[in-house]
Coordinates of N, CA and C in Angstrom, one line a residue:
M744 N 36.3 -2.8 -2.7 CA 36.1 -1.6 -2.0 C 34.6 -1.1 -2.2
K745 N 34.1 -1.3 -3.5 CA 32.8 -0.9 -3.7 C 31.8 -1.7 -2.9
I746 N 32.0 -3.0 -2.8 CA 31.1 -3.9 -2.1 C 31.1 -3.5 -0.6
K747 N 32.2 -3.1 0.0 CA 32.2 -2.7 1.4 C 31.4 -1.4 1.5
T748 N 31.6 -0.5 0.6 CA 30.9 0.8 0.7 C 29.4 0.6 0.6
I749 N 29.0 -0.2 -0.4 CA 27.6 -0.4 -0.6 C 27.0 -1.2 0.6
S750 N 27.7 -2.2 1.1 CA 27.3 -2.9 2.2 C 27.1 -2.0 3.4
G751 N 28.1 -1.1 3.6 CA 28.0 -0.2 4.7 C 26.8 0.8 4.6
L752 N 26.6 1.3 3.4 CA 25.4 2.1 3.2 C 24.1 1.4 3.5
L753 N 24.0 0.2 3.0 CA 22.8 -0.6 3.2 C 22.6 -0.9 4.7
A754 N 23.7 -1.2 5.4 CA 23.6 -1.5 6.8 C 23.2 -0.2 7.6
A755 N 23.7 0.9 7.2 CA 23.3 2.2 7.8 C 21.9 2.4 7.6
M756 N 21.3 2.2 6.4 CA 19.9 2.4 6.2 C 19.1 1.4 7.0
M757 N 19.5 0.2 7.1 CA 18.7 -0.8 7.8 C 18.7 -0.5 9.3
F758 N 19.8 0.0 9.9 CA 19.9 0.1 11.3 C 19.6 1.5 11.8
S759 N 19.6 2.5 10.9 CA 19.3 3.9 11.4 C 18.0 4.5 10.9
G760 N 17.5 4.0 9.8 CA 16.3 4.5 9.2 C 15.1 4.0 10.1
C761 N 14.4 4.9 10.7 CA 13.3 4.5 11.6 C 12.0 5.1 11.0
M762 N 10.9 4.4 11.4 CA 9.6 4.9 11.0 C 9.3 6.3 11.6
G763 N 8.8 7.1 10.7 CA 8.5 8.5 11.2 C 7.6 9.2 10.3
H764 N 7.5 10.5 10.4 CA 6.6 11.4 9.7 C 7.1 11.6 8.2
N765 N 8.4 11.4 7.9 CA 8.9 11.9 6.6 C 8.6 13.3 6.4
A766 N 8.9 14.2 7.4 CA 8.4 15.6 7.4 C 9.1 16.4 6.2
L767 N 10.3 16.1 5.9 CA 10.9 16.9 4.8 C 10.2 16.6 3.5
T768 N 10.0 15.3 3.2 CA 9.3 15.0 2.0 C 7.9 15.5 2.0
Q769 N 7.2 15.5 3.1 CA 5.9 16.1 3.2 C 5.9 17.6 3.0
K770 N 6.9 18.3 3.4 CA 7.0 19.7 3.2 C 7.2 20.0 1.7
V771 N 7.9 19.2 1.0 CA 8.1 19.3 -0.5 C 6.8 19.0 -1.2
V772 N 6.0 18.0 -0.8 CA 4.7 17.7 -1.3 C 3.8 18.8 -1.1
K773 N 3.7 19.3 0.1 CA 2.8 20.5 0.4 C 3.2 21.7 -0.5
W774 N 4.5 22.0 -0.6 CA 4.9 23.1 -1.5 C 4.4 22.9 -2.9
N775 N 4.6 21.6 -3.4 CA 4.1 21.3 -4.8 C 2.6 21.5 -4.9
L776 N 1.8 21.1 -3.9 CA 0.4 21.3 -4.0 C 0.0 22.7 -3.9
E777 N 0.7 23.5 -3.2 CA 0.4 24.9 -3.1 C 0.9 25.8 -4.2
T778 N 1.8 25.3 -5.0 CA 2.5 26.1 -6.0 C 1.6 26.2 -7.3
A779 N 1.0 25.1 -7.7 CA 0.2 25.1 -8.9 C -1.2 24.8 -8.6
E780 N -2.1 25.4 -9.5 CA -3.5 25.2 -9.3 C -4.1 23.9 -10.0
S781 N -3.5 23.6 -11.2 CA -4.0 22.5 -12.0 C -3.3 21.2 -11.7
R782 N -3.9 20.2 -12.1 CA -3.3 18.8 -11.9 C -2.1 18.7 -12.8
W783 N -2.2 19.3 -14.0 CA -1.0 19.2 -15.0 C 0.2 20.0 -14.5
G784 N -0.1 21.1 -13.9 CA 1.0 21.9 -13.3 C 1.7 21.2 -12.2
R785 N 0.9 20.6 -11.3 CA 1.4 19.9 -10.2 C 2.2 18.7 -10.6
E786 N 1.7 18.0 -11.7 CA 2.4 16.8 -12.2 C 3.7 17.3 -12.8
G787 N 3.7 18.4 -13.5 CA 4.9 18.9 -14.1 C 6.0 19.2 -13.1
I788 N 5.6 19.9 -12.0 CA 6.5 20.2 -10.9 C 7.0 18.9 -10.3
F789 N 6.1 17.9 -10.1 CA 6.4 16.6 -9.5 C 7.5 16.0 -10.3
V790 N 7.3 15.9 -11.6 CA 8.3 15.3 -12.5 C 9.6 16.0 -12.4
G791 N 9.5 17.4 -12.4 CA 10.8 18.2 -12.3 C 11.5 18.0 -11.1
L792 N 10.8 17.8 -10.0 CA 11.4 17.6 -8.7 C 12.1 16.2 -8.6
W793 N 11.5 15.2 -9.4 CA 12.2 13.9 -9.4 C 13.4 14.0 -10.3
I794 N 13.3 14.7 -11.5 CA 14.4 14.7 -12.4 C 15.6 15.5 -11.7
T795 N 15.3 16.5 -11.0 CA 16.4 17.3 -10.3 C 16.8 16.6 -9.0
L796 N 16.3 15.4 -8.7 CA 16.6 14.6 -7.5 C 16.2 15.2 -6.2
V797 N 15.2 16.2 -6.2 CA 14.8 16.8 -4.9 C 14.0 15.7 -4.1
Y798 N 13.1 15.0 -4.7 CA 12.3 14.0 -4.0 C 13.2 12.9 -3.5
P799 N 14.1 12.3 -4.3 CA 14.9 11.2 -3.8 C 15.9 11.7 -2.7
I800 N 16.4 12.9 -2.8 CA 17.3 13.4 -1.7 C 16.5 13.6 -0.4
C801 N 15.3 14.2 -0.5 CA 14.5 14.4 0.6 C 14.1 13.1 1.3
A802 N 13.7 12.1 0.5 CA 13.3 10.8 1.0 C 14.5 10.2 1.7
F803 N 15.7 10.3 1.1 CA 16.9 9.7 1.7 C 17.2 10.4 3.0
L804 N 17.1 11.7 3.1 CA 17.4 12.4 4.3 C 16.4 12.1 5.4
D805 N 15.1 12.0 5.0 CA 14.1 11.6 5.9 C 14.4 10.2 6.5
L806 N 14.7 9.3 5.6 CA 15.0 7.9 6.0 C 16.2 7.8 7.0
L807 N 17.3 8.4 6.6 CA 18.5 8.3 7.4 C 18.7 9.3 8.5
V808 N 18.2 10.5 8.3 CA 18.5 11.5 9.3 C 17.3 11.9 10.1
F809 N 16.3 12.5 9.5 CA 15.2 13.1 10.3 C 14.3 12.1 11.0
N810 N 14.0 10.9 10.4 CA 13.2 9.9 11.0 C 14.0 9.3 12.2
S811 N 15.3 9.1 12.0 CA 16.1 8.6 13.1 C 16.2 9.6 14.3
I812 N 16.3 10.9 14.0 CA 16.3 11.9 15.0 C 15.0 11.9 15.8
E813 N 13.9 11.8 15.0 CA 12.5 11.7 15.5 C 12.4 10.5 16.4
F814 N 12.9 9.4 16.0 CA 12.8 8.1 16.8 C 13.5 8.2 18.1
W815 N 14.8 8.6 18.0 CA 15.7 8.6 19.2 C 15.5 9.8 20.1
S816 N 15.1 10.9 19.6 CA 14.9 12.1 20.5 C 13.5 12.2 21.0
G817 N 12.5 11.6 20.3 CA 11.1 11.7 20.8 C 10.4 12.9 20.2
E818 N 11.0 13.6 19.2 CA 10.3 14.7 18.6 C 10.9 14.9 17.2
N819 N 10.0 15.3 16.3 CA 10.5 15.6 14.9 C 10.9 17.1 14.9
N820 N 12.1 17.3 14.5 CA 12.7 18.7 14.5 C 12.0 19.5 13.4
L821 N 11.5 19.0 12.4 CA 10.9 19.7 11.3 C 9.5 20.1 11.5
N822 N 8.7 19.3 12.2 CA 7.3 19.7 12.4 C 6.9 19.7 13.9
G823 N 7.9 19.4 14.8 CA 7.6 19.4 16.2 C 6.6 18.4 16.8
K824 N 6.3 17.4 16.0 CA 5.4 16.4 16.5 C 6.1 15.2 17.1
S825 N 5.3 14.5 18.0 CA 5.9 13.3 18.6 C 5.9 12.2 17.6
P826 N 6.7 11.2 17.8 CA 6.9 10.1 16.9 C 5.6 9.3 16.7
V827 N 5.3 8.8 15.5 CA 4.2 7.9 15.2 C 4.4 6.6 16.0
V828 N 5.6 6.2 16.2 CA 5.8 4.9 16.9 C 5.6 5.0 18.4
D829 N 5.4 6.2 18.9 CA 5.0 6.3 20.4 C 3.6 6.1 20.7
M830 N 2.7 6.0 19.6 CA 1.3 5.8 19.9 C 1.1 4.4 20.4
P831 N 0.5 4.2 21.5 CA 0.3 2.8 22.1 C -0.6 1.9 21.1
K832 N -0.3 0.6 21.1 CA -0.9 -0.3 20.3 C -2.4 -0.3 20.5
E833 N -2.9 -0.2 21.7 CA -4.3 -0.2 22.0 C -5.0 1.0 21.4
E834 N -4.3 2.2 21.4 CA -4.8 3.4 20.7 C -5.0 3.2 19.3
V835 N -4.1 2.6 18.6 CA -4.2 2.3 17.2 C -5.3 1.3 16.9
Q836 N -5.3 0.3 17.7 CA -6.3 -0.8 17.4 C -7.8 -0.2 17.6
K837 N -8.0 0.6 18.6 CA -9.4 1.0 18.8 C -9.8 2.1 17.8
L838 N -9.0 2.6 17.0 CA -9.4 3.5 16.0 C -10.2 2.9 14.8
G839 N -10.0 1.6 14.6 CA -10.7 1.0 13.5 C -11.3 -0.3 13.7
L840 N -11.2 -0.9 14.9 CA -11.7 -2.3 15.1 C -13.1 -2.3 15.7
H841 N -13.7 -1.2 16.1 CA -15.0 -1.2 16.7 C -16.0 -0.3 15.9
Q842 N -17.2 -0.6 16.0 CA -18.2 0.1 15.3 C -18.4 1.5 15.8
V843 N -18.6 2.5 15.0 CA -18.9 3.9 15.4 C -20.3 4.0 15.8
D844 N -20.5 4.6 17.0 CA -21.8 4.8 17.5 C -22.3 6.2 17.1
R845 N -21.4 7.2 17.2 CA -21.8 8.6 16.9 C -20.5 9.4 16.4
A846 N -20.7 10.3 15.5 CA -19.6 11.2 15.1 C -20.2 12.6 15.0
R847 N -19.3 13.5 15.4 CA -19.7 14.9 15.5 C -18.6 15.8 15.1
V848 N -18.8 16.8 14.3 CA -17.8 17.8 13.9 C -18.1 19.1 14.5
E849 N -17.0 19.7 15.1 CA -17.1 21.0 15.7 C -16.2 22.0 15.0
R850 N -16.7 23.0 14.3 CA -15.9 24.0 13.6 C -15.3 24.9 14.6
L851 N -14.0 25.0 14.6 CA -13.3 25.9 15.6 C -13.0 27.3 14.9
T852 N -12.4 27.3 13.7 CA -12.2 28.5 13.0 C -12.5 28.2 11.5
D853 N -12.2 29.2 10.6 CA -12.4 29.0 9.2 C -11.6 27.8 8.6
T854 N -10.5 27.5 9.3 CA -9.5 26.5 8.7 C -9.3 25.3 9.6
S855 N -10.0 25.2 10.7 CA -9.8 24.1 11.6 C -11.1 23.6 12.2
A856 N -11.1 22.3 12.5 CA -12.3 21.7 13.1 C -11.8 20.5 14.0
N857 N -12.7 20.0 14.9 CA -12.4 18.8 15.6 C -13.5 17.8 15.2
L858 N -13.1 16.5 15.0 CA -14.0 15.5 14.7 C -14.0 14.5 15.9
Y859 N -15.2 14.4 16.6 CA -15.3 13.6 17.7 C -16.0 12.3 17.3
I860 N -15.5 11.1 17.7 CA -16.1 9.8 17.3 C -16.3 9.0 18.6
D861 N -17.5 8.6 18.8 CA -17.8 7.7 19.9 C -18.0 6.3 19.4
F862 N -17.4 5.3 20.0 CA -17.5 3.9 19.5 C -18.5 3.2 20.4
E863 N -19.1 2.1 19.9 CA -20.1 1.3 20.6 C -19.6 0.7 21.9
N864 N -18.3 0.5 22.0 CA -17.7 -0.1 23.2 C -17.5 1.0 24.3
G865 N -17.8 2.3 24.0 CA -17.7 3.3 25.0 C -16.4 4.2 24.8
D866 N -15.5 3.7 24.0 CA -14.3 4.5 23.7 C -14.7 5.7 22.8
S867 N -13.8 6.7 22.8 CA -14.0 7.9 22.0 C -12.6 8.3 21.5
A868 N -12.7 9.1 20.4 CA -11.4 9.7 19.9 C -11.7 11.0 19.3
T869 N -10.8 11.9 19.4 CA -10.9 13.3 18.9 C -9.8 13.5 17.8
F870 N -10.2 13.9 16.6 CA -9.3 14.1 15.6 C -9.3 15.6 15.3
D871 N -8.1 16.2 15.0 CA -7.9 17.6 14.6 C -7.8 17.6 13.1
V872 N -8.6 18.5 12.5 CA -8.6 18.7 11.0 C -8.2 20.1 10.7
I873 N -7.2 20.3 9.9 CA -6.7 21.6 9.6 C -6.7 21.8 8.1
R874 N -7.3 22.8 7.6 CA -7.4 23.1 6.2 C -6.3 24.2 5.8
T875 N -5.6 23.9 4.7 CA -4.6 24.8 4.2 C -4.9 25.0 2.7
G876 N -5.5 26.0 2.2 CA -5.8 26.2 0.8 C -6.8 25.1 0.4
S877 N -6.5 24.3 -0.6 CA -7.4 23.3 -1.1 C -7.0 21.9 -0.6
S878 N -6.2 21.9 0.5 CA -5.9 20.6 1.1 C -6.1 20.6 2.6
Y879 N -6.2 19.4 3.2 CA -6.4 19.4 4.6 C -5.6 18.2 5.2
A880 N -5.3 18.3 6.5 CA -4.6 17.3 7.2 C -5.4 16.9 8.4
V881 N -5.4 15.6 8.7 CA -6.0 15.0 9.9 C -5.0 14.5 10.9
S882 N -5.1 14.8 12.1 CA -4.1 14.3 13.1 C -4.9 13.8 14.3
Y883 N -4.2 12.9 15.1 CA -4.7 12.3 16.3 C -3.6 12.5 17.3
R884 N -4.0 13.2 18.4 CA -3.0 13.5 19.5 C -1.7 14.1 19.0
G885 N -1.9 15.0 18.0 CA -0.7 15.8 17.5 C 0.1 15.0 16.5
V886 N -0.3 13.8 16.1 CA 0.4 13.0 15.1 C -0.5 13.0 13.8
E887 N 0.1 13.7 12.8 CA -0.6 13.8 11.5 C -0.6 12.4 10.8
F888 N -1.7 11.9 10.4 CA -1.7 10.6 9.7 C -2.4 10.6 8.4
Y889 N -3.0 11.7 8.0 CA -3.7 11.7 6.7 C -3.7 13.1 6.1
Q890 N -3.5 13.2 4.8 CA -3.6 14.5 4.0 C -4.5 14.2 2.9
G891 N -5.4 15.2 2.6 CA -6.3 15.0 1.4 C -6.6 16.4 0.8
K892 N -7.3 16.3 -0.3 CA -7.7 17.5 -1.1 C -9.2 17.8 -0.9
V893 N -9.5 19.0 -0.7 CA -10.9 19.4 -0.5 C -11.6 19.3 -1.9
S894 N -12.8 18.6 -1.9 CA -13.6 18.5 -3.1 C -14.6 19.6 -3.2
D895 N -14.8 20.1 -4.4 CA -15.8 21.2 -4.6 C -17.2 20.7 -4.8
S896 N -17.4 19.4 -4.9 CA -18.7 18.8 -5.2 C -19.6 18.8 -4.0

């Protein structure tokens, strides 16, 4: 009976877990970063969230539920973004395979900016950068693909 149950769970994860934003886990990570100011405080909260199974449960729900909903419905219910897997292959390839000719940053507000990149082959891309406290997120066509921390140096 245990083998059938475990096999069923593994099959469910293999066939229903889809590539996605992992939005629930990202919300927990964002909360952790905003809660504590020091790296030791953040690490303490991180360890506590692992011990209390918050991170594993969020990752499990992202894998089986939310990423699957994002994949099949075409929108992530937690962050309202379109699926990462919908970005055309050509769009992904041109982001890193050509030399950059020119880059320009336009500040929109105190917490947002656009990054315009022109490539030597004539293509261009516009990235949205949003700052929240001491962290920032970079997105392309509404799909967030990078999060970082603002450096004071």
